[in-house]
GROMACS .gro file of C-alpha atoms in nm:
model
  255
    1UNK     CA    1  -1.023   0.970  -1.430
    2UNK     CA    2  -1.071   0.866  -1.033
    3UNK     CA    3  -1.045   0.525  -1.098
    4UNK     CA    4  -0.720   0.482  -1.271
    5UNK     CA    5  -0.752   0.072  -1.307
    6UNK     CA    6  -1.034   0.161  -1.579
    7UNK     CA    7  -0.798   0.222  -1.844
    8UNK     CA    8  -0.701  -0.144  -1.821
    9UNK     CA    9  -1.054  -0.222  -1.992
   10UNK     CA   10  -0.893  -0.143  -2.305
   11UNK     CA   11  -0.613  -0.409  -2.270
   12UNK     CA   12  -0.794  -0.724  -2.384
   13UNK     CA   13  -0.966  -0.602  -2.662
   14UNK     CA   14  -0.643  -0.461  -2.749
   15UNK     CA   15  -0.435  -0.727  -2.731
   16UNK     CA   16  -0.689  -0.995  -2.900
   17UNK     CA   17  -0.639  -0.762  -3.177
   18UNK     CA   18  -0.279  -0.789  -3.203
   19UNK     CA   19  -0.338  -1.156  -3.184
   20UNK     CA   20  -0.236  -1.152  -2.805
   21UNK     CA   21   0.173  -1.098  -2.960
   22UNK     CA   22   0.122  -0.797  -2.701
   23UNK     CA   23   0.121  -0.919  -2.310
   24UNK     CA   24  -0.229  -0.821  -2.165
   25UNK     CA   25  -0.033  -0.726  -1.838
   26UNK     CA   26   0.197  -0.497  -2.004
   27UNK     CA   27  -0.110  -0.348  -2.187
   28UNK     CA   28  -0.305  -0.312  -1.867
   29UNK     CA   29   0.007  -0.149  -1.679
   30UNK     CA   30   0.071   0.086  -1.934
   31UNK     CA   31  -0.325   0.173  -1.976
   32UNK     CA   32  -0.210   0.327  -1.577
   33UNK     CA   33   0.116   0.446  -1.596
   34UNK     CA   34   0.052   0.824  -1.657
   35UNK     CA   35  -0.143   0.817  -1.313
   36UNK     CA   36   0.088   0.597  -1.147
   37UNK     CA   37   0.332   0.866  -1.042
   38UNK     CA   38   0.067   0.985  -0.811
   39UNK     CA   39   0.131   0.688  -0.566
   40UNK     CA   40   0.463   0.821  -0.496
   41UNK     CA   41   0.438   1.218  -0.430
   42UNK     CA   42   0.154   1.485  -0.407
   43UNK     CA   43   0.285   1.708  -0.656
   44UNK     CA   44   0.120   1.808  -0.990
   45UNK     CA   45   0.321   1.633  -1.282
   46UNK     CA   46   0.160   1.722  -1.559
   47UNK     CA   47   0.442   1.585  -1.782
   48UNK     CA   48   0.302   1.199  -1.775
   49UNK     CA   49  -0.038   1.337  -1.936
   50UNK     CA   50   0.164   1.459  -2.234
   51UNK     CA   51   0.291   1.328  -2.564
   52UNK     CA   52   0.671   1.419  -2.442
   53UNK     CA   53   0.635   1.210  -2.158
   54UNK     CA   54   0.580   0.884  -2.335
   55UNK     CA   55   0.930   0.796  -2.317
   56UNK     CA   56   1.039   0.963  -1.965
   57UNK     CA   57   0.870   0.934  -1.700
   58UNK     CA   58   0.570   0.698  -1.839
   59UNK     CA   59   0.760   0.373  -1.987
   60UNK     CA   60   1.041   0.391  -1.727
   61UNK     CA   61   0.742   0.425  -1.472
   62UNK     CA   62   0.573   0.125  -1.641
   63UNK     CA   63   0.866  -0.060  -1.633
   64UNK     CA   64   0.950  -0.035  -1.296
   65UNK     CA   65   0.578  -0.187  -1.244
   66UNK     CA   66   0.640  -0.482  -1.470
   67UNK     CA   67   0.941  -0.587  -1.286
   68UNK     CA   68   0.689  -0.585  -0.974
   69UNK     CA   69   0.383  -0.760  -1.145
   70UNK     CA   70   0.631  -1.042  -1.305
   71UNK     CA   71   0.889  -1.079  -1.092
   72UNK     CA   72   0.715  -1.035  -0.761
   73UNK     CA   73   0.308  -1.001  -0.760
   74UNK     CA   74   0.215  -1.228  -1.064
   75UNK     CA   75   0.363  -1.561  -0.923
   76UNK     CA   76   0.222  -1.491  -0.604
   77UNK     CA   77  -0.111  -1.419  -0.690
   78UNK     CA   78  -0.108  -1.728  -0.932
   79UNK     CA   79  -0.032  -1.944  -0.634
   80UNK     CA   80  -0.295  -1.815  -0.426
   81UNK     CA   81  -0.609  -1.863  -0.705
   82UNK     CA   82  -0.485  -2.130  -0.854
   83UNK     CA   83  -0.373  -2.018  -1.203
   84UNK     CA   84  -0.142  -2.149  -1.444
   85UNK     CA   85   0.001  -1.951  -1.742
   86UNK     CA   86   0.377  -2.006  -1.751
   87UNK     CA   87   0.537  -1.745  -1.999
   88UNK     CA   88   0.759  -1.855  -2.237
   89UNK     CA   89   1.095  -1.773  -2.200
   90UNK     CA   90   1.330  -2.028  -2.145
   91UNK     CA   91   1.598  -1.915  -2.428
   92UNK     CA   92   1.752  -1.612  -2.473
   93UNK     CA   93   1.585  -1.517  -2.818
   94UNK     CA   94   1.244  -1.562  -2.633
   95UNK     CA   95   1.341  -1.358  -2.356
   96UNK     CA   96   1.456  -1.090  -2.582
   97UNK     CA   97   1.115  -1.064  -2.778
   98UNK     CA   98   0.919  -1.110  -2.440
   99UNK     CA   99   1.073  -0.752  -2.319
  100UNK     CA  100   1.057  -0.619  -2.636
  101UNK     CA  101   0.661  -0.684  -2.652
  102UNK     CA  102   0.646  -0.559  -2.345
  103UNK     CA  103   0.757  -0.221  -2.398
  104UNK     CA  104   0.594  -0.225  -2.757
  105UNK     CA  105   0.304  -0.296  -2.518
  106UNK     CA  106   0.358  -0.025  -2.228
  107UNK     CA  107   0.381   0.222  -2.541
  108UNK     CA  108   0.040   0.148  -2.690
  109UNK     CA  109  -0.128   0.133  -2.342
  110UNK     CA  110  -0.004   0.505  -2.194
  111UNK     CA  111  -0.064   0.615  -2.534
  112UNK     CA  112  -0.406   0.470  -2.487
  113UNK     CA  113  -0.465   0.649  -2.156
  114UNK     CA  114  -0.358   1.002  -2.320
  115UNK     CA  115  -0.617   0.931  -2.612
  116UNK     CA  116  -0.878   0.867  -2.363
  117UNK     CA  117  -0.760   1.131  -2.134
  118UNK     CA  118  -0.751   1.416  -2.437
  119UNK     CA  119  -1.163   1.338  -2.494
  120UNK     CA  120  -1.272   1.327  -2.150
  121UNK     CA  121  -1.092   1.595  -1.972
  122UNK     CA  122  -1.108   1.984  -2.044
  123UNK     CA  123  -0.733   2.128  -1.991
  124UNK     CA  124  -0.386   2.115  -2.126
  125UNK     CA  125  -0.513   1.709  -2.216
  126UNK     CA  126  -0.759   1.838  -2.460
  127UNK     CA  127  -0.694   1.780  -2.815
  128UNK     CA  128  -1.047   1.737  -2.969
  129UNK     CA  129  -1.429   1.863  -2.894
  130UNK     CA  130  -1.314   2.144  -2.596
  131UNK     CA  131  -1.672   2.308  -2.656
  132UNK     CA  132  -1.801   2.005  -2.606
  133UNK     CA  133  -1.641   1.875  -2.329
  134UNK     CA  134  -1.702   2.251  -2.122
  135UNK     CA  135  -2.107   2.223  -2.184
  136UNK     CA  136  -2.319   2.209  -1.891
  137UNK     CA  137  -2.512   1.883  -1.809
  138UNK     CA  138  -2.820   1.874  -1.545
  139UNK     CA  139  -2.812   1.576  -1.327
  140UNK     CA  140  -2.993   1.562  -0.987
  141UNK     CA  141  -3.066   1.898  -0.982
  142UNK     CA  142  -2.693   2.005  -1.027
  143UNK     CA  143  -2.540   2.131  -1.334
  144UNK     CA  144  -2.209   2.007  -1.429
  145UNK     CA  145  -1.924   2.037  -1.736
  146UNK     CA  146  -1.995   1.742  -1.954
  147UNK     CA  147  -1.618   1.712  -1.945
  148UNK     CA  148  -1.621   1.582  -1.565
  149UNK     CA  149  -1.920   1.373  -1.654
  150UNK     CA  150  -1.748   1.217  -1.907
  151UNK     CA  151  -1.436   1.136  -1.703
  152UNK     CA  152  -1.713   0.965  -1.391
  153UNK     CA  153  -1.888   0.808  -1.652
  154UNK     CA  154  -1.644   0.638  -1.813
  155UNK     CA  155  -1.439   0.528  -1.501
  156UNK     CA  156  -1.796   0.365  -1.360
  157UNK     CA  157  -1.916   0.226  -1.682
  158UNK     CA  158  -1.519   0.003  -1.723
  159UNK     CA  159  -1.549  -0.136  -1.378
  160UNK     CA  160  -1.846  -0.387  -1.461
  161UNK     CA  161  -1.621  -0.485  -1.790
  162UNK     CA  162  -1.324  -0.537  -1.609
  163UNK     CA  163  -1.476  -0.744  -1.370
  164UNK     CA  164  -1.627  -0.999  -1.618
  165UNK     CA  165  -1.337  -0.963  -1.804
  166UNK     CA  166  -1.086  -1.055  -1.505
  167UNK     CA  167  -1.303  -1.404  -1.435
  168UNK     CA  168  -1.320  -1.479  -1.753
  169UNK     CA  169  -0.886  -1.465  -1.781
  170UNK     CA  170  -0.924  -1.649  -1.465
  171UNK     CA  171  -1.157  -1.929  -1.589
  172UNK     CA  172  -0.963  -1.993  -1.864
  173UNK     CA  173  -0.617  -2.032  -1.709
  174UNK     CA  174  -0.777  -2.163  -1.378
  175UNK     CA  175  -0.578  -2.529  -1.292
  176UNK     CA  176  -0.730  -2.809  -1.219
  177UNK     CA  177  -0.529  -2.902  -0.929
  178UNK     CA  178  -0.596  -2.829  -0.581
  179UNK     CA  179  -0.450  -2.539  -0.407
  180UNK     CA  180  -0.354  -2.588  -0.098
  181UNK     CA  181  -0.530  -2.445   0.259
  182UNK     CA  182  -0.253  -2.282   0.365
  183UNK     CA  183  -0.150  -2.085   0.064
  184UNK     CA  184  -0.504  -2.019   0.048
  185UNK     CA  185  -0.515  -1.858   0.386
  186UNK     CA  186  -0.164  -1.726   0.324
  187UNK     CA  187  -0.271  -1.488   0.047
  188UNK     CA  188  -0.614  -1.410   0.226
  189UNK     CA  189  -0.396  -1.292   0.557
  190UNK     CA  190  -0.160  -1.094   0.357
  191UNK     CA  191  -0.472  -0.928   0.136
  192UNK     CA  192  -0.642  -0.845   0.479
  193UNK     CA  193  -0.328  -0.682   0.657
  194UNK     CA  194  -0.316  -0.469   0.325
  195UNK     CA  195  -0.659  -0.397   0.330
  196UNK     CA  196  -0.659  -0.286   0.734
  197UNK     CA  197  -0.333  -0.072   0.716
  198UNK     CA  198  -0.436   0.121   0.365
  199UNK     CA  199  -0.785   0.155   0.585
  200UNK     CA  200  -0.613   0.322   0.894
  201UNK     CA  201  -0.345   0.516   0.666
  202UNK     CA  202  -0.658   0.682   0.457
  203UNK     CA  203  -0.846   0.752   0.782
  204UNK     CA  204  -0.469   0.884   0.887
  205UNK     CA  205  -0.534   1.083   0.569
  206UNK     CA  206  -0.907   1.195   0.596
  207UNK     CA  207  -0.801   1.373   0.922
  208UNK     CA  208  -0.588   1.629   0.784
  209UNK     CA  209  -0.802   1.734   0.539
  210UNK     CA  210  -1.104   1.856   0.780
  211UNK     CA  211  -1.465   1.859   0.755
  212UNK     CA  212  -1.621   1.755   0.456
  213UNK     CA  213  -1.326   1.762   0.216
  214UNK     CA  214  -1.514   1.627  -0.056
  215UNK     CA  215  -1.794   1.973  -0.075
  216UNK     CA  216  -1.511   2.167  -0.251
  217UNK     CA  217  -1.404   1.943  -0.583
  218UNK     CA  218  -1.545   1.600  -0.550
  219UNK     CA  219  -1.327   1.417  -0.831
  220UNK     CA  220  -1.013   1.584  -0.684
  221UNK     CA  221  -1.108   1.409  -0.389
  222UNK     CA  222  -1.174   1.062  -0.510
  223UNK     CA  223  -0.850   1.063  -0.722
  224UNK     CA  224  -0.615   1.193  -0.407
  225UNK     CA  225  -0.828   0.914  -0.149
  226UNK     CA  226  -0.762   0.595  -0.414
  227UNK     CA  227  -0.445   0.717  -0.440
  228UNK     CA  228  -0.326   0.725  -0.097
  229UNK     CA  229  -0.521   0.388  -0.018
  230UNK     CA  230  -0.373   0.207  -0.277
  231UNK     CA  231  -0.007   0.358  -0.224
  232UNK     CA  232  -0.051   0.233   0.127
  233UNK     CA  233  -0.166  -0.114   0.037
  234UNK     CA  234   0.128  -0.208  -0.246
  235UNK     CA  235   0.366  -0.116  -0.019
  236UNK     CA  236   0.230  -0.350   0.252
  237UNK     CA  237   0.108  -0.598   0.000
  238UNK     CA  238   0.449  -0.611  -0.167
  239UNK     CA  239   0.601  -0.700   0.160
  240UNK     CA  240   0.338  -0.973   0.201
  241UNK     CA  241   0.492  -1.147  -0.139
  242UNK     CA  242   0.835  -1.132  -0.098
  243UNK     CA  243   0.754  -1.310   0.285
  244UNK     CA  244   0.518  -1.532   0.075
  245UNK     CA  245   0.774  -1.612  -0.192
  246UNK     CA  246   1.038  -1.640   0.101
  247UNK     CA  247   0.821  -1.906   0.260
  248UNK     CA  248   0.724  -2.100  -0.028
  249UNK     CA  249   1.060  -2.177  -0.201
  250UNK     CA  250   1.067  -2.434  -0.389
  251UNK     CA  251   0.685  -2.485  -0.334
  252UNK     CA  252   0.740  -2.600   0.000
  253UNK     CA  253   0.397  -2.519   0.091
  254UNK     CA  254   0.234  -2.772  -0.148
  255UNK     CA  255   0.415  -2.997   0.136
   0.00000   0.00000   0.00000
């Protein structure tokens, strides 16, 4: 799939019908993990796309990104739009079943992303319909394998979901307070630094690869280009929260 974050469609639905006991974050996260190893190295791993990689790499991998979106990106991003969902975890008991629903959690979501993976994609994923998936499709006067139709498809179809689906979570957990101008212009700086440095790294990127890169295998190209923007904007965006955090301590910007 090019656009990993459509996995995360699933995690709502999911997690309304586990009577939200499973973290929609974790969910989401996990939904991504198997491509997540991408925004560290080049290299094939074709071990994350397989049932004996649920354990190691995915939920270590998954993990290692809920530390980040709980400890470091989710109060951030709360202070800058304004939203207010404390989690509950103020004795040890709680805190014990909050990590253990989060890896229950991580587990459904990668597993998730292999189900979803094994019926749109026509390798060592497949487990289901391979004659399917390998029959030709016309579309604007090119013919292509239903299984990369299928894996396009999908990924465009999710996005329109997971926007409506991302207001509404903000909507609903939206404070009524004010938020103040300069953590509002605070997160917008640090969003736009991100946002110009993953631009110039990709161009960086684009310029190694030649002349029209994308005539050979067009999803191969999409999947490597989001994955070295977005590997180039955590990393600066991370920075930006930790500086943020630094800064407002205490919520001395409210001040």
């Amino acid at each position: 799939m090019p656009f990993t974050i459509s996995h995360a469609v699933l995690a709502p639905p999911i997690a309304k019908l586990t009577g939200y006991r499973l973290p929609i974050s974790a969910l989401a996260i996990g939904s991504m993990t198997p491509d997540l190893y991408r925004l560290f190295t080049s290299e094939s791993y074709d071990t994350s796309h397989q049932w004996q990689g649920l354990i190691v790499p995915n939920l270590l991998i998954g993990l290692a990104f809920c530390l980040l979106w709980y400890g470091l990106y989710r109060p951030v991003i709360f202070r800058w739009i304004g939203m207010l969902k404390p989690i509950d975890w103020g004795s040890f008991d709680k805190m014990l079943g909050f990590i253990l629903s989060v890896i229950m959690a991580l587990i459904v979501g990668i597993s998730s992303h292999l189900i979803w993976d094994g019926l749109t994609h026509s390798d060592f994923r497949t487990f289901a319909f391979d004659h399917f998936l390998n029959r030709p499709v016309s579309l604007f006067d090119h013919v292509y394998p239903m299984h990369r139709v299928l894996q396009i498809g999908t990924s465009i179809l999710a996005l329109p979901f997971m926007a409506w689906m991302s207001v509404h979570y903000y909507l609903k957990h939206k404070q009524v307070g004010f938020v103040q101008a300069k953590i509002k212009i605070s997160g917008l700086f640090i969003v736009l630094i991100s946002l110009l440095t993953a631009a110039y790294y990709y161009l960086q990127f684009l310029q190694t690869l030649g002349s029209n890169p994308w005539s050979s295998d067009l999803y191969s190209f999409i999947g490597r280009s989001v994955n070295q923007f977005a590997s180039a904007f955590l990393i600066v965006f991370s920075l930006g929260c930790v500086l943020f955090l630094m800064l407002d301590r205490n919520h001395r910007l409210d001040k």
